[in-house]
């Protein structure tokens, strides 16, 4: 792959002054990475240029048929000032699995990891350092052939943007309430549920909007509306008696990298993790019999999010009392590895 061309932003923006007020995805750094794909030529012209609006033909396929895939990861600044990423190659491998499903051409994983690192080096002064903050990295690909016919595009644009992000737990980690969605569904097997693509989010907005008072929606399977799938942008785990359970990946669930990392850590600690079908009825019954000990969500944004309550139809299912023991232990371990406060025994950290 070619050298990455660099055009420096000669009018840099003022950086957010208060790192405690960053929120999520509201401000962007001074540069972005772009790369084009042209049929017959492949990916070409990788470049880092000033962050700013794109000029696209209104007929581009992404606007009409949603041919788009994306990723999300974070760069962390550690106590000694070094900058690092958590398993970035996993994100680009997953991007390729999403690409395959959406008929988007494959990208070179190693090159994209290098591109992310180079972009972060350029904008390194934007990485916040307050407790819990990070630089959110959003790579995405859009189909941009200017033709209205329904077919995979012949041209694509690969883009990476960076956004300084605040602490997910600005007010401390606390259990959240989740609404179990029994009317709308997010994805079905055979569909695009396992791909990280905007269409899945478009399908989810209505349920999220209707679930007033709940931080997220828990999706059930699209056929029987009985088996647990995942939450908003998080996978889910349950501790039922002595068993740790997470729904198996069967095509409609997004295969989270945090999920995968939790399973690997838990196995390393000597626990067994069951990846299997889990019905909402089994969760209700476990709660009634006192066997439902913990529930937590896993995802890049929150890392680990304790769940304290589920609302299913007219029923309120309460889970544990405060933050579960395993939930806290996993949170401490994962964030410890990400910030190099704990040993990186799996080789997950890449320094920039
Ligand atoms: C990104 C995402 C997740 C979490 O994946 P991570 O790799 O752990 O961040 C879970 N569900 C959905 C729908 C997602 O888009």
Coordinates of N, CA and C and ligand atoms in Angstrom, one line a residue, residues 70-73 90-91 94 136 138 186 193 195-197 200-201 219 230-236 252-261 298-303, ligand 1:
X70 N -19.2 0.4 9.8 CA -18.4 1.2 10.7 C -17.7 0.4 11.8
X71 N -16.8 1.0 12.5 CA -16.2 0.4 13.7 C -16.1 1.5 14.8
X72 N -15.8 1.0 16.0 CA -15.6 1.9 17.1 C -14.6 1.4 18.0
X73 N -13.6 2.2 18.3 CA -12.6 1.8 19.3 C -12.0 3.0 20.0
X90 N -8.6 -6.5 15.8 CA -9.9 -7.2 15.9 C -11.0 -6.3 15.3
X91 N -10.9 -5.0 15.4 CA -11.9 -4.1 14.8 C -11.9 -4.2 13.3
X94 N -13.2 -7.4 12.0 CA -14.7 -7.4 12.1 C -15.2 -6.5 10.9
X136 N -12.1 8.6 21.1 CA -12.9 7.6 20.3 C -12.5 7.6 18.9
X138 N -13.5 6.4 15.1 CA -14.6 5.9 14.3 C -14.2 5.7 12.8
X186 N -34.7 -6.0 16.2 CA -33.5 -5.3 15.7 C -33.0 -6.0 14.4
X193 N -27.7 -8.4 11.2 CA -27.5 -8.2 12.6 C -26.0 -8.3 13.1
X195 N -23.4 -7.6 11.3 CA -22.6 -6.6 10.7 C -22.7 -5.3 11.5
X196 N -21.6 -4.6 11.6 CA -21.7 -3.3 12.2 C -22.0 -2.3 11.1
X197 N -23.3 -2.0 11.0 CA -23.8 -1.2 9.9 C -24.9 -0.3 10.3
X200 N -28.7 -1.3 11.1 CA -29.2 -1.9 12.3 C -29.6 -0.8 13.3
X201 N -28.9 0.3 13.3 CA -29.2 1.4 14.2 C -30.5 2.1 13.8
X219 N -32.9 -6.5 23.3 CA -33.6 -7.1 22.1 C -33.8 -8.6 22.3
X230 N -29.2 -8.9 22.5 CA -28.2 -8.0 23.0 C -28.9 -6.7 23.4
X231 N -28.2 -5.7 23.9 CA -28.7 -4.4 24.3 C -28.1 -3.4 23.4
X232 N -28.9 -2.4 22.9 CA -28.4 -1.2 22.2 C -27.1 -1.5 21.5
X233 N -26.0 -1.0 22.1 CA -24.6 -1.2 21.5 C -23.8 -2.0 22.5
X234 N -24.4 -3.0 23.2 CA -23.7 -3.8 24.1 C -24.2 -5.3 24.0
X235 N -23.3 -6.2 24.2 CA -23.6 -7.6 24.4 C -24.0 -7.8 25.9
X236 N -24.6 -8.9 26.2 CA -25.0 -9.1 27.6 C -24.6 -10.4 28.2
X252 N -27.6 -12.9 14.2 CA -28.3 -11.6 14.4 C -27.7 -10.8 15.5
X253 N -26.7 -11.3 16.2 CA -26.1 -10.6 17.3 C -24.7 -10.0 16.8
X254 N -24.4 -8.8 17.3 CA -23.1 -8.2 16.9 C -22.0 -8.9 17.8
X255 N -21.0 -9.4 17.1 CA -19.9 -10.1 17.9 C -18.9 -9.1 18.5
X256 N -19.2 -8.7 19.7 CA -18.4 -7.6 20.4 C -17.0 -8.1 20.7
X257 N -16.1 -7.1 20.6 CA -14.7 -7.4 21.0 C -14.6 -7.4 22.5
X258 N -15.4 -6.6 23.2 CA -15.4 -6.6 24.7 C -16.0 -7.9 25.1
X259 N -17.1 -8.4 24.5 CA -17.6 -9.7 24.8 C -16.6 -10.8 24.7
X260 N -15.9 -10.8 23.6 CA -14.9 -11.8 23.3 C -13.8 -11.7 24.4
X261 N -13.4 -10.5 24.8 CA -12.3 -10.3 25.8 C -12.8 -10.8 27.1
X298 N -21.6 -5.4 27.8 CA -20.2 -5.2 27.5 C -20.1 -4.5 26.1
X299 N -19.3 -3.5 26.0 CA -19.1 -2.8 24.8 C -18.0 -1.7 24.9
X300 N -17.5 -1.3 23.8 CA -16.3 -0.3 23.9 C -16.7 0.9 24.7
X301 N -17.9 1.5 24.5 CA -18.2 2.7 25.2 C -18.2 2.6 26.7
X302 N -18.9 1.7 27.3 CA -19.0 1.6 28.8 C -18.0 0.6 29.3
X303 N -17.4 -0.2 28.5 CA -16.6 -1.4 28.9 C -17.5 -2.4 29.5
Ligands
LIG1 C1 -20.3 -2.2 18.5 C2 -21.5 -3.0 19.1 C3 -21.4 -3.8 20.2 C4 -20.2 -3.9 21.1 O1 -19.0 -4.3 20.4 P1 -17.6 -4.0 21.0 O2 -16.7 -4.5 20.0 O3 -17.5 -4.7 22.3 O4 -17.5 -2.5 21.2 C5 -22.5 -4.5 20.6 N1 -23.7 -4.4 19.9 C6 -23.8 -3.6 18.8 C7 -25.1 -3.6 18.1 C8 -22.7 -2.9 18.4 O5 -22.9 -2.1 17.3

